[in-house]
Amino acid sequence: MEDKVCCVTFYVDNKTDKDVDCVYICGNHPKLGNWNPAKALKVKKDNGIFRIVRRFDEGTTLEYKVLCKPNWEGVDKGMWGEEIVNHTVVVESATKSPVTVYNWRQN
C-alpha cells in the first residue's frame, strides 16, 4: 500500500514594519531545508500574500520557522520580540498552515 500524499498550503502574514519581497520556511523536512536556512523553501509574494503549496506524505509532522532572509538572523519572533516555539502542522488532506509574523530577530 502506497503512502497518501497531501497538499500543504503555507500562508505567512507579515505584520512587521519590515517590507520583504520573500520569506523562507525552514524546518525538519528535506523540502523545508532540514533546518538549514540556505536550503529553506523560498516563498514569494502572490498578490500581497506569502503563499506556497507543497506535497508531503499524509501523517507527517512538520516543524518550521519563518525567516525574512536565508539565515537565522532573520527568524520570526513573537509579538514582543520574544523567542517562540516552532510552528507545527500534521499533514492531512488539504492542510493549511497559516502563520502571522509580528517581529523578526533584530541584528
C-alpha positions as MATLAB code, in Angstrom:
seq = 'MEDKVCCVTFYVDNKTDKDVDCVYICGNHPKLGNWNPAKALKVKKDNGIFRIVRRFDEGTTLEYKVLCKPNWEGVDKGMWGEEIVNHTVVVESATKSPVTVYNWRQN';
ca = [
       0.000    0.000    0.000;
       1.385    3.390   -1.010;
       1.528    6.369    1.313;
      -1.071    9.018    0.585;
       0.434   12.339   -0.486;
      -1.368   15.516    0.560;
      -1.001   19.200   -0.260;
       0.031   21.622    2.459;
      -0.574   25.317    1.873;
       1.731   27.582    3.864;
       0.465   31.133    4.430;
       2.602   33.847    6.029;
       1.092   37.162    7.104;
       3.892   39.701    7.684;
       2.599   42.132   10.340;
       6.063   43.629   10.929;
       7.138   47.075    9.781;
       9.813   45.446    7.581;
       8.626   45.096    3.994;
      10.102   41.954    2.441;
       9.616   40.512   -1.049;
      10.009   36.912    0.066;
      10.171   34.772    3.190;
      11.757   31.393    3.831;
      10.241   28.376    5.552;
      12.943   26.330    7.256;
      12.122   23.126    9.072;
      12.522   19.450    9.836;
      11.907   18.048    6.333;
      14.136   17.987    3.220;
      11.551   20.115    1.357;
      11.948   22.691    4.152;
      15.751   22.542    4.205;
      16.282   20.108    7.128;
      16.868   23.112    9.422;
      19.481   24.536    7.030;
      18.385   28.111    6.145;
      20.462   28.064    2.946;
      18.185   25.233    1.721;
      14.908   26.627    3.086;
      11.753   26.886    0.986;
      11.612   30.366   -0.586;
       8.138   31.904   -0.704;
       7.460   34.999   -2.837;
       4.531   37.380   -2.505;
       1.482   36.455   -4.528;
      -0.940   39.394   -4.702;
       0.459   40.726   -1.423;
       0.290   37.354    0.353;
       3.073   34.879    1.012;
       1.589   31.546   -0.042;
       3.026   28.306   -1.380;
       1.756   24.741   -1.755;
       3.922   21.660   -1.340;
       3.171   17.928   -1.166;
       4.047   15.732    1.808;
       3.166   12.211    2.937;
      -0.010   12.092    4.993;
       0.669   11.839    8.725;
       3.993   13.678    8.535;
       4.552   16.156   11.362;
       6.243   19.298   10.111;
       8.009   21.758   12.396;
       9.339   25.001   10.991;
      10.321   28.618   11.470;
       9.735   31.553    9.122;
      12.737   33.673    8.094;
      12.903   37.058    6.352;
      16.317   36.151    4.917;
      18.025   32.780    4.402;
      19.816   32.700    7.765;
      18.873   32.512   11.454;
      19.373   36.274   11.911;
      16.043   36.704   10.128;
      13.947   34.276   12.206;
      10.408   35.181   13.254;
       9.757   36.314   16.832;
       6.704   36.809   18.996;
       4.584   39.920   19.409;
       7.029   41.430   21.941;
      10.197   40.176   20.236;
      10.383   37.016   22.340;
      11.512   33.577   21.184;
       8.625   31.419   20.006;
       8.157   27.674   19.641;
       8.378   26.051   16.238;
       5.307   26.254   14.046;
       3.883   22.730   13.779;
       1.420   21.076   11.428;
       0.398   17.442   10.883;
      -0.178   16.693    7.210;
      -3.723   15.653    6.401;
      -5.918   16.105    3.347;
      -5.790   19.739    2.124;
      -3.807   21.020    5.110;
      -3.445   24.773    5.698;
      -0.687   26.194    7.875;
      -1.184   29.925    8.462;
       1.437   31.927   10.381;
       1.365   35.560   11.448;
       4.781   37.159   11.912;
       4.870   40.087   14.363;
       8.638   40.617   14.606;
      11.895   39.484   13.051;
      15.097   38.977   15.027;
      16.918   42.287   15.336;
      20.510   42.381   14.063;
];
